[in-house]
Structure formats: structure tokens, C-alpha cells
PDB file of C-alpha atoms in Angstrom:
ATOM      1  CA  UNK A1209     -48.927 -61.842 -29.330  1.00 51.00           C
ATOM      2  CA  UNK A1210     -49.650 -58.505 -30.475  1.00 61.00           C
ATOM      3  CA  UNK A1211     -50.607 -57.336 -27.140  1.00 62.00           C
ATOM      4  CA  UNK A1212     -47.372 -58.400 -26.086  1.00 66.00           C
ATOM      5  CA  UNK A1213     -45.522 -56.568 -28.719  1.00 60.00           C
ATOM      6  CA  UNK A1214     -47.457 -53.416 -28.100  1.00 65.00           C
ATOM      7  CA  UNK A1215     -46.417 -53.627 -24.778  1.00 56.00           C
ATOM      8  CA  UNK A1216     -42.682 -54.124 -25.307  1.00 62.00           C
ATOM      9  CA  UNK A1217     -43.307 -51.231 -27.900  1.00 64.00           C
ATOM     10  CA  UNK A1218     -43.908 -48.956 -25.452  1.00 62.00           C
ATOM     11  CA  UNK A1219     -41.446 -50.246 -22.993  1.00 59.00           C
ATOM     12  CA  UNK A1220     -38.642 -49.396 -25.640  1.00 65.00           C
ATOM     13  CA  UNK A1221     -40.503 -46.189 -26.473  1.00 63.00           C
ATOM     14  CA  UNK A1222     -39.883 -45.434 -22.660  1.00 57.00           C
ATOM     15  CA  UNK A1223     -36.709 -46.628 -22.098  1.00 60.00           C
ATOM     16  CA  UNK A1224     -35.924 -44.214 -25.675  1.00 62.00           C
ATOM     17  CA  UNK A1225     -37.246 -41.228 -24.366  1.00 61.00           C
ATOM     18  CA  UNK A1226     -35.652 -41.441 -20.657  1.00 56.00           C
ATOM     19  CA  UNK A1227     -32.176 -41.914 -22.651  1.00 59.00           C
ATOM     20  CA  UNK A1228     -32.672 -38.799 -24.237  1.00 60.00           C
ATOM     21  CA  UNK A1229     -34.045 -36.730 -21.236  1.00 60.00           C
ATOM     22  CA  UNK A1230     -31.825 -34.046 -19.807  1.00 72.00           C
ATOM     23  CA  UNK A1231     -29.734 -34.626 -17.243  1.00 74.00           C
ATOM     24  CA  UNK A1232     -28.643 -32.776 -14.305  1.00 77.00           C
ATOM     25  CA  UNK A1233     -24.941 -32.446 -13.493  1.00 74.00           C
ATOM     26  CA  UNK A1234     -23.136 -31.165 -10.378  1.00 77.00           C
ATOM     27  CA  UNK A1235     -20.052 -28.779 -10.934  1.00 69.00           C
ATOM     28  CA  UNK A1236     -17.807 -27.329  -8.922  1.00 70.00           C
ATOM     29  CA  UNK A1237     -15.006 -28.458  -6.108  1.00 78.00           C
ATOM     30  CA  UNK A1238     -15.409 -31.852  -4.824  1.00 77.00           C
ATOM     31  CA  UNK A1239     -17.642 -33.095  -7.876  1.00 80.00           C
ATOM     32  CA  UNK A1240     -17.534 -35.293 -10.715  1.00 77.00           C
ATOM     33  CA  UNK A1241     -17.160 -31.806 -12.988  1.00 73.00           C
ATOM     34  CA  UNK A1242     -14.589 -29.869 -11.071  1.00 76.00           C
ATOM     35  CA  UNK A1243     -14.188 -27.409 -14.308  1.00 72.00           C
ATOM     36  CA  UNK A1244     -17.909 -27.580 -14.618  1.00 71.00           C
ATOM     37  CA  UNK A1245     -18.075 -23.387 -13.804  1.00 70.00           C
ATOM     38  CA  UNK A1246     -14.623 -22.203 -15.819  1.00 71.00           C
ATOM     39  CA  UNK A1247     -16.184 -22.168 -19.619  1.00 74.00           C
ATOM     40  CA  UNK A1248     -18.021 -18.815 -20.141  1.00 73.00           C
ATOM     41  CA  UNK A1249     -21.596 -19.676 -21.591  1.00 73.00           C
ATOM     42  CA  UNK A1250     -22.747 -16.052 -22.576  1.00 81.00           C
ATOM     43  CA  UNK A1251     -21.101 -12.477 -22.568  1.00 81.00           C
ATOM     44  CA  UNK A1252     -23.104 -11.601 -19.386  1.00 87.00           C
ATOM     45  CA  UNK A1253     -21.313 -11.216 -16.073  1.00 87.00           C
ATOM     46  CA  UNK A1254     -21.257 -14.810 -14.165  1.00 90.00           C
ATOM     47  CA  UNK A1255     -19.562 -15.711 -11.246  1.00 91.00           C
ATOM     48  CA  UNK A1256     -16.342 -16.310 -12.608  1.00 92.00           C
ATOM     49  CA  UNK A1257     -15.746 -12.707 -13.595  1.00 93.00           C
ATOM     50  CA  UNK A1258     -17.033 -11.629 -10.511  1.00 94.00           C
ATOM     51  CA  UNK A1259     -14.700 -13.274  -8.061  1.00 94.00           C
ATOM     52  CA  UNK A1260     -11.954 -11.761 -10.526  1.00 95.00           C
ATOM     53  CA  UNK A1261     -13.505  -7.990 -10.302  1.00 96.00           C
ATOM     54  CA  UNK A1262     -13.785  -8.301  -6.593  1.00 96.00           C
ATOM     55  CA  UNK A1263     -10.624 -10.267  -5.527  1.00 96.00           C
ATOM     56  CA  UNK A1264      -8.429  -7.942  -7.953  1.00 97.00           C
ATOM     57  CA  UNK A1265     -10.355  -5.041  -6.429  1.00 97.00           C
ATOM     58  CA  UNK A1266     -10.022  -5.614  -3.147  1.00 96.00           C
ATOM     59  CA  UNK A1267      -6.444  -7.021  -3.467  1.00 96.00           C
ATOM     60  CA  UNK A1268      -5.955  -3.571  -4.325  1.00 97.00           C
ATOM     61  CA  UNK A1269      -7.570  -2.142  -1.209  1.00 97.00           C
ATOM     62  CA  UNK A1270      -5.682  -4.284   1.214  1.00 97.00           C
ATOM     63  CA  UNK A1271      -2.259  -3.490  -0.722  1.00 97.00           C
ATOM     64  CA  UNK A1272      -3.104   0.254  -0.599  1.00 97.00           C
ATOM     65  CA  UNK A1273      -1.125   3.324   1.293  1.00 96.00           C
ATOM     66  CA  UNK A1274      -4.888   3.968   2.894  1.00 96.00           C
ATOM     67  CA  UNK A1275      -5.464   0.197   4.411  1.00 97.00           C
ATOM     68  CA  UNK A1276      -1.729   0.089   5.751  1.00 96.00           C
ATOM     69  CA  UNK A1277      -1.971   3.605   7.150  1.00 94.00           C
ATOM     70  CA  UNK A1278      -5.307   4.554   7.759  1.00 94.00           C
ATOM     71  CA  UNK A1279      -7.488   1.161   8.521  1.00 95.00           C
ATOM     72  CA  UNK A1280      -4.386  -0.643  10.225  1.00 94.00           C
ATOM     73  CA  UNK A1281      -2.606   1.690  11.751  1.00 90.00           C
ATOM     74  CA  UNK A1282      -5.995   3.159  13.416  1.00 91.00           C
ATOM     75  CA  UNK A1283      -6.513   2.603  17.583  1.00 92.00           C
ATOM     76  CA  UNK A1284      -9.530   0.545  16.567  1.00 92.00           C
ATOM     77  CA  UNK A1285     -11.561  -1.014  13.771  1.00 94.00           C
ATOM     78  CA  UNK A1286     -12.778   1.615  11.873  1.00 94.00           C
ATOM     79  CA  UNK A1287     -16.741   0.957  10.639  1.00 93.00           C
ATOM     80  CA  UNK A1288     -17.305   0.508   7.124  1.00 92.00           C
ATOM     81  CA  UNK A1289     -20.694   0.619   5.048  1.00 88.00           C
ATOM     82  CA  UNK A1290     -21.131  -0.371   1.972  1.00 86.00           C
ATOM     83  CA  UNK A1291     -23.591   0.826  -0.299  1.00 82.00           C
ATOM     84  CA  UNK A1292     -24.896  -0.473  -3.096  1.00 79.00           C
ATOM     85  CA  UNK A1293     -22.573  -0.979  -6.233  1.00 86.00           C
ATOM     86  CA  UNK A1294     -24.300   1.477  -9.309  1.00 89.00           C
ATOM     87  CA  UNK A1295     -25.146  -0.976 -12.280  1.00 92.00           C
ATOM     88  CA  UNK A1296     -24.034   1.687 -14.939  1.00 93.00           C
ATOM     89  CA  UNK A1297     -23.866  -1.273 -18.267  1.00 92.00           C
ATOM     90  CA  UNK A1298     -26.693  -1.820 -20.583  1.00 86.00           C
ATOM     91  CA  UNK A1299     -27.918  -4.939 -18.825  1.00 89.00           C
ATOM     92  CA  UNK A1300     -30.056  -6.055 -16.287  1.00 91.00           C
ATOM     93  CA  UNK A1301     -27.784  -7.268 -14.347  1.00 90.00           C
ATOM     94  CA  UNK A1302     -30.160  -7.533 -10.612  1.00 90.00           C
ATOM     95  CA  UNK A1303     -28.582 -10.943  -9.237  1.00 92.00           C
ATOM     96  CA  UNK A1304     -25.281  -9.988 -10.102  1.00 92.00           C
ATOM     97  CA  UNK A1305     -25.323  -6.775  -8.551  1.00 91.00           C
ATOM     98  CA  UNK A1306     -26.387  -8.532  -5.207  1.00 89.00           C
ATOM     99  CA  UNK A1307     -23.491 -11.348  -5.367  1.00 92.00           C
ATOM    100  CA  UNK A1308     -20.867  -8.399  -6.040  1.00 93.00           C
ATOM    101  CA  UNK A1309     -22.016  -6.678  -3.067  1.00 90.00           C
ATOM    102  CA  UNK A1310     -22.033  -9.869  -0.805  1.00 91.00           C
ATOM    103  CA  UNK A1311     -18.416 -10.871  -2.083  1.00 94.00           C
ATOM    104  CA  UNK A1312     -17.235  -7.795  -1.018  1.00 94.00           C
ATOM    105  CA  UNK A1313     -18.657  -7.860   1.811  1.00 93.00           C
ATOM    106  CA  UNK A1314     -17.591 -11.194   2.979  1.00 94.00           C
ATOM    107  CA  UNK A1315     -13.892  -9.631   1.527  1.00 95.00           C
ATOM    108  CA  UNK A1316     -13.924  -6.908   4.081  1.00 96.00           C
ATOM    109  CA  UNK A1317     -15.603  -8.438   7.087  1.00 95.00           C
ATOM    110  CA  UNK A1318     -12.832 -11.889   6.309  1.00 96.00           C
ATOM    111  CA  UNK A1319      -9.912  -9.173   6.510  1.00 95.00           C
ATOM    112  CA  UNK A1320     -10.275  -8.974  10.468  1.00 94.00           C
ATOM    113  CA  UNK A1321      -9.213  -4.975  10.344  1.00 95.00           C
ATOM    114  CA  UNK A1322     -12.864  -3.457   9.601  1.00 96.00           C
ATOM    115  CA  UNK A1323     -16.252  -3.532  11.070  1.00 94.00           C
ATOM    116  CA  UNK A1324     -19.156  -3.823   8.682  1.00 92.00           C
ATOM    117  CA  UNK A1325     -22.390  -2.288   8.872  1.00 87.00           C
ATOM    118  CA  UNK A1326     -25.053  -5.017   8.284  1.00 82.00           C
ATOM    119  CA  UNK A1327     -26.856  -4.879   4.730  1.00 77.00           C
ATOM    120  CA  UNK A1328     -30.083  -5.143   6.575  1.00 75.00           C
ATOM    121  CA  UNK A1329     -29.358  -2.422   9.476  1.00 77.00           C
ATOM    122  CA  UNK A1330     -28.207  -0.088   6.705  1.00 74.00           C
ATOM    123  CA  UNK A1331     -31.762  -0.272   4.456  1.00 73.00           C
ATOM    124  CA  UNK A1332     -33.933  -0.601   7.991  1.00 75.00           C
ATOM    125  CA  UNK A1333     -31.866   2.735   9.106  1.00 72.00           C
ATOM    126  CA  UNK A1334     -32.586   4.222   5.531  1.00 69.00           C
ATOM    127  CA  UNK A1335     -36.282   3.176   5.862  1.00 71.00           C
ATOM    128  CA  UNK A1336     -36.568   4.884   9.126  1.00 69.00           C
ATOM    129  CA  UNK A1337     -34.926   8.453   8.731  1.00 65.00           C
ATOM    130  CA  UNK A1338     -36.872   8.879   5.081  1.00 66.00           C
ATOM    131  CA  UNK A1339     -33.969   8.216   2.325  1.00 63.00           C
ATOM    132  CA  UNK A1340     -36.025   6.709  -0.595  1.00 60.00           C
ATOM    133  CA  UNK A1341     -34.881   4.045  -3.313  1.00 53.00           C
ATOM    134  CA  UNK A1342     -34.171   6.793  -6.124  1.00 51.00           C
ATOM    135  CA  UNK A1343     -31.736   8.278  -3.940  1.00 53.00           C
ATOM    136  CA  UNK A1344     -29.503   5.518  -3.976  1.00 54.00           C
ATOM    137  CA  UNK A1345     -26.713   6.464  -5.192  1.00 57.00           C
ATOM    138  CA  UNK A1346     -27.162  10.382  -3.682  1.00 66.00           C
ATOM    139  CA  UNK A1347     -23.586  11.020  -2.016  1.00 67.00           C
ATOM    140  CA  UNK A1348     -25.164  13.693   0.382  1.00 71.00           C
ATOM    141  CA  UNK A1349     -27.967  11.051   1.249  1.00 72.00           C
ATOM    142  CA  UNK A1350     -24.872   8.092   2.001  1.00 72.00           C
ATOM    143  CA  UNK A1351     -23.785  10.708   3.913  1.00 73.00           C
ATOM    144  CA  UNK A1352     -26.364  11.008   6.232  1.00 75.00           C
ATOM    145  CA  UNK A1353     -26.521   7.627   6.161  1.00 76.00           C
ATOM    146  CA  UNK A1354     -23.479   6.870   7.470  1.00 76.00           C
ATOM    147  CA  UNK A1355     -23.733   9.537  10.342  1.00 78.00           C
ATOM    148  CA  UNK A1356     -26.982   7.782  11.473  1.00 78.00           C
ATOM    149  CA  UNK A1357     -25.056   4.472  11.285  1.00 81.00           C
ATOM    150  CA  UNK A1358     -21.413   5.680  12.557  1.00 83.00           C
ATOM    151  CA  UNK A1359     -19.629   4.930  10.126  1.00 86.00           C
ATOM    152  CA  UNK A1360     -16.456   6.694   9.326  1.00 91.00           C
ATOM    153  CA  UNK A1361     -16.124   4.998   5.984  1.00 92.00           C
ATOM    154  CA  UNK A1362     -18.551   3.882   2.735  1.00 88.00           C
ATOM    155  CA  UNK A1363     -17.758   1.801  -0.029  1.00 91.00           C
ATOM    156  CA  UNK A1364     -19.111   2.623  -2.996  1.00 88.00           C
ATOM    157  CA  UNK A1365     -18.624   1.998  -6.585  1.00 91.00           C
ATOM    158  CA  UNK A1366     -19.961   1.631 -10.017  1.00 93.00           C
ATOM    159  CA  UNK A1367     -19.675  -1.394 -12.859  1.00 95.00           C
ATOM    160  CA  UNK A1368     -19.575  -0.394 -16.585  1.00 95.00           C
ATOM    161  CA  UNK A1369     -19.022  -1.727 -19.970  1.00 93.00           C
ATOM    162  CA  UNK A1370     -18.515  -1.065 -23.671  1.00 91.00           C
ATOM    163  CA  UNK A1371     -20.160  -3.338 -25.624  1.00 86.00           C
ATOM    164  CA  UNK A1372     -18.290  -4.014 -29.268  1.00 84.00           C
ATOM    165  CA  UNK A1373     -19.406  -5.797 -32.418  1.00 84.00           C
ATOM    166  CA  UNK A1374     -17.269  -6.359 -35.537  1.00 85.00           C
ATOM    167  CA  UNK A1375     -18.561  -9.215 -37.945  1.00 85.00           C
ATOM    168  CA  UNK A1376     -19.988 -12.056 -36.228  1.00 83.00           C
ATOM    169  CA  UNK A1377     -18.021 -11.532 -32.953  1.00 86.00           C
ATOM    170  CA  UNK A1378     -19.214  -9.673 -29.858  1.00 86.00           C
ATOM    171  CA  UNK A1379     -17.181  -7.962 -27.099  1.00 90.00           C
ATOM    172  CA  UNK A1380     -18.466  -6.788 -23.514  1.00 90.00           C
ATOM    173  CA  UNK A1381     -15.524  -4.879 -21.561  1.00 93.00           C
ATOM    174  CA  UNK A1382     -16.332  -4.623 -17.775  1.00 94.00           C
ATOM    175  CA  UNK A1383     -15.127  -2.294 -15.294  1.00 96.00           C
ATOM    176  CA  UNK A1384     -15.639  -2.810 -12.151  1.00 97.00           C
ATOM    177  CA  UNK A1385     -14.890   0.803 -10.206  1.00 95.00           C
ATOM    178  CA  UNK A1386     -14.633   0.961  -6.095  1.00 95.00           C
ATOM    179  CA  UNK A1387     -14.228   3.945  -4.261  1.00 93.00           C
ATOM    180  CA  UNK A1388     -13.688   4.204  -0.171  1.00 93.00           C
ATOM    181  CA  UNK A1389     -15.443   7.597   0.687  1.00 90.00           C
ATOM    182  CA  UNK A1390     -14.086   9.169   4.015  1.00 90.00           C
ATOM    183  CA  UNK A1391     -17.793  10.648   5.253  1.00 85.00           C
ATOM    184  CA  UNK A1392     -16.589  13.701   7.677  1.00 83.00           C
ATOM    185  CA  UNK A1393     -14.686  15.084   4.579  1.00 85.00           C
ATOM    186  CA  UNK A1394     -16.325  13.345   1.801  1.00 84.00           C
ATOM    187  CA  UNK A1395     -12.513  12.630   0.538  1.00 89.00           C
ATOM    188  CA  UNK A1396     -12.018   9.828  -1.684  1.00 92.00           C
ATOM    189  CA  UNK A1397      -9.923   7.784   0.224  1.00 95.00           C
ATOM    190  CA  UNK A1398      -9.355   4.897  -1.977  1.00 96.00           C
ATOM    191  CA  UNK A1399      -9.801   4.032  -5.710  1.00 96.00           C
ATOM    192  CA  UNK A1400      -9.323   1.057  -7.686  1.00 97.00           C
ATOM    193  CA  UNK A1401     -10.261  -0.031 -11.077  1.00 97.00           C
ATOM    194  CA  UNK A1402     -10.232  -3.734 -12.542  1.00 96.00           C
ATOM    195  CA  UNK A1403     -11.817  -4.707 -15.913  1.00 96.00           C
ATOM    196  CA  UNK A1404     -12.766  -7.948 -17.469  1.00 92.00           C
ATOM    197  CA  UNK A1405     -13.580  -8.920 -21.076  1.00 91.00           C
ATOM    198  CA  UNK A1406     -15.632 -11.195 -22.545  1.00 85.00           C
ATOM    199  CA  UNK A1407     -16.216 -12.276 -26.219  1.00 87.00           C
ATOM    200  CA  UNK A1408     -19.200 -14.060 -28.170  1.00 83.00           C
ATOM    201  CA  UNK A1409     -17.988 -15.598 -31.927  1.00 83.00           C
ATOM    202  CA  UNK A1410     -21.112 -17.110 -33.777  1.00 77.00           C
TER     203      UNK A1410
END
């Protein structure tokens, strides 16, 4: 009998401890949790405000005297570049940097009126004629860049923030700034700026 009840001990045990696991959950479109994604769960940047800082950004781009004029009305598709996004916030922000690049990639190259310079070609090309990581964000070395790659245009930007505290509540204030850089003039073409805010109360 005890034997028995040891063993029905631990079954409940079991059952106890697999009720209390955690549990994975799908979110998104399409799923049980279709509003899974809209809460915010930290003041960092997430994917939410991302979509928002591109979309607004872009929507400014393809609204803009410069698209209508210079991109449309152009003979042919003019060749874009984009380089990298400066991450100019206090955080370490790595991943997101990468998925605001890609989105606006994917933004331009859905628009049908540019051509886009692979990601890969561009940092193969940079590889090859010598320009080194720490010169990233060198205009002169986009420039050269973007002769190598023939591009007439890059796409460049930077993302800031202020960060605020008052009591127990925390504010981060993105901006998210994008520039279109004409490279035989080094003109700023285009400029647009978008901002986002987020808040922390304990």
C-alpha cells in the first residue's frame, strides 16, 4: 500500500509541476494571440516601433518633391545604396539596427521605382577596395563606395534618443533620422525625421 501511495505521490508531484511549467504561445496574424506583439514589454526599441519609424519615414520619401521629380520622373531606375543606419542612443541596440536596415530595404526595393544595391555586394565591394569597419559612417568613404558600386544615390541615416526620468517613471524618445545623399554632389537630397516614445512606470 505504501508503495502504491508513493507512487501516486509522485504521479501528482508530476502532473503539479508540468501545470506550472511555462508555456509557449504563438502571436501574431493568423494565431490564437493576434495582439500577442502590440503591448510594449520594455522601453527598448521592438518591432512595433520600428515598422512605425520606417513606414512613417519612408511614407515621407515616397510623398516627397525628390521621389515625384527626381526618382520617378528619371529615364530609368535610379540605383540606390543604403548604408548602414548610425546607432547614435545609449543602447546596444545590434539586432535592431539590422531589422531597420532590412525594412527599409524591403520599403525601397517593394516601391518598383529604385534599384537596390545588395547588402552583401556593398560590404564584399567595401572589403575589396580597403574601406575598414571604423569608417562606417565616413561620408567621403560612402562616397567612394558608391562610385565603385554605381550608385547615384545612398541612404543614410542616424537613430537617437533622450532618455528621461522623473519619479518612478522612465521615458526613451526615439528619432529615427534618414537622409538620401545625391553622391556626384554630395547634396542632401531628401530628409525626414519621425520619433517615437516610449514610457516605463514602476
Amino acid at each position: 500500500m505504501s508503495k502504491r501511495l508513493s507512487v501516486l505521490a509522485l504521479l501528482a508531484c508530476l502532473a503539479l509541476s508540468l501545470a506550472c511549467a511555462p508555456r509557449a504561445m504563438r502571436g501574431g496574424e493568423g494565431t490564437e494571440n493576434p495582439s500577442m506583439d502590440n503591448p510594449a514589454m520594455s522601453t527598448t526599441l521592438d518591432k512595433s516601433d520600428i515598422d512605425y519609424l520606417v513606414s512613417q519615414n519612408l511614407g515621407g520619401l515616397f510623398q516627397s518633391r525628390f521621389w515625384s521629380e527626381q526618382v520617378m520622373g528619371s529615364p530609368k531606375q535610379p540605383l540606390m545604396a543604403i548604408w548602414p543606419i548610425q546607432n547614435a542612443t545609449s543602447e546596444h541596440l545590434d539586432d535592431q539596427m539590422l531589422t531597420l536596415l532590412s525594412s527599409i530595404e524591403t520599403s525601397l526595393i517593394n516601391s518598383g521605382e529604385v534599384q537596390v544595391v545588395a547588402k552583401a555586394r556593398q560590404e564584399e565591394l567595401a572589403r575589396e577596395i580597403g574601406i575598414q569597419q571604423g569608417a562606417i559612417y565616413d561620408q567621403s568613404q560612402a562616397a567612394r563606395l558608391g562610385r565603385q558600386l554605381g550608385a547615384k544615390y545612398f541612404v543614410t541615416g542616424k537613430l537617437t534618443n533622450v532618455d528621461e526620468r522623473l519619479q518612478k517613471t522612465r521615458r526613451v524618445q526615439y528619432a529615427l533620422f534618414v537622409q538620401i545623399i545625391e553622391l556626384e554632389t554630395g547634396l542632401v537630397r531628401f530628409q525626414h525625421e519621425t520619433a517615437r516614445s516610449k514610457a516605463l512606470k514602476n
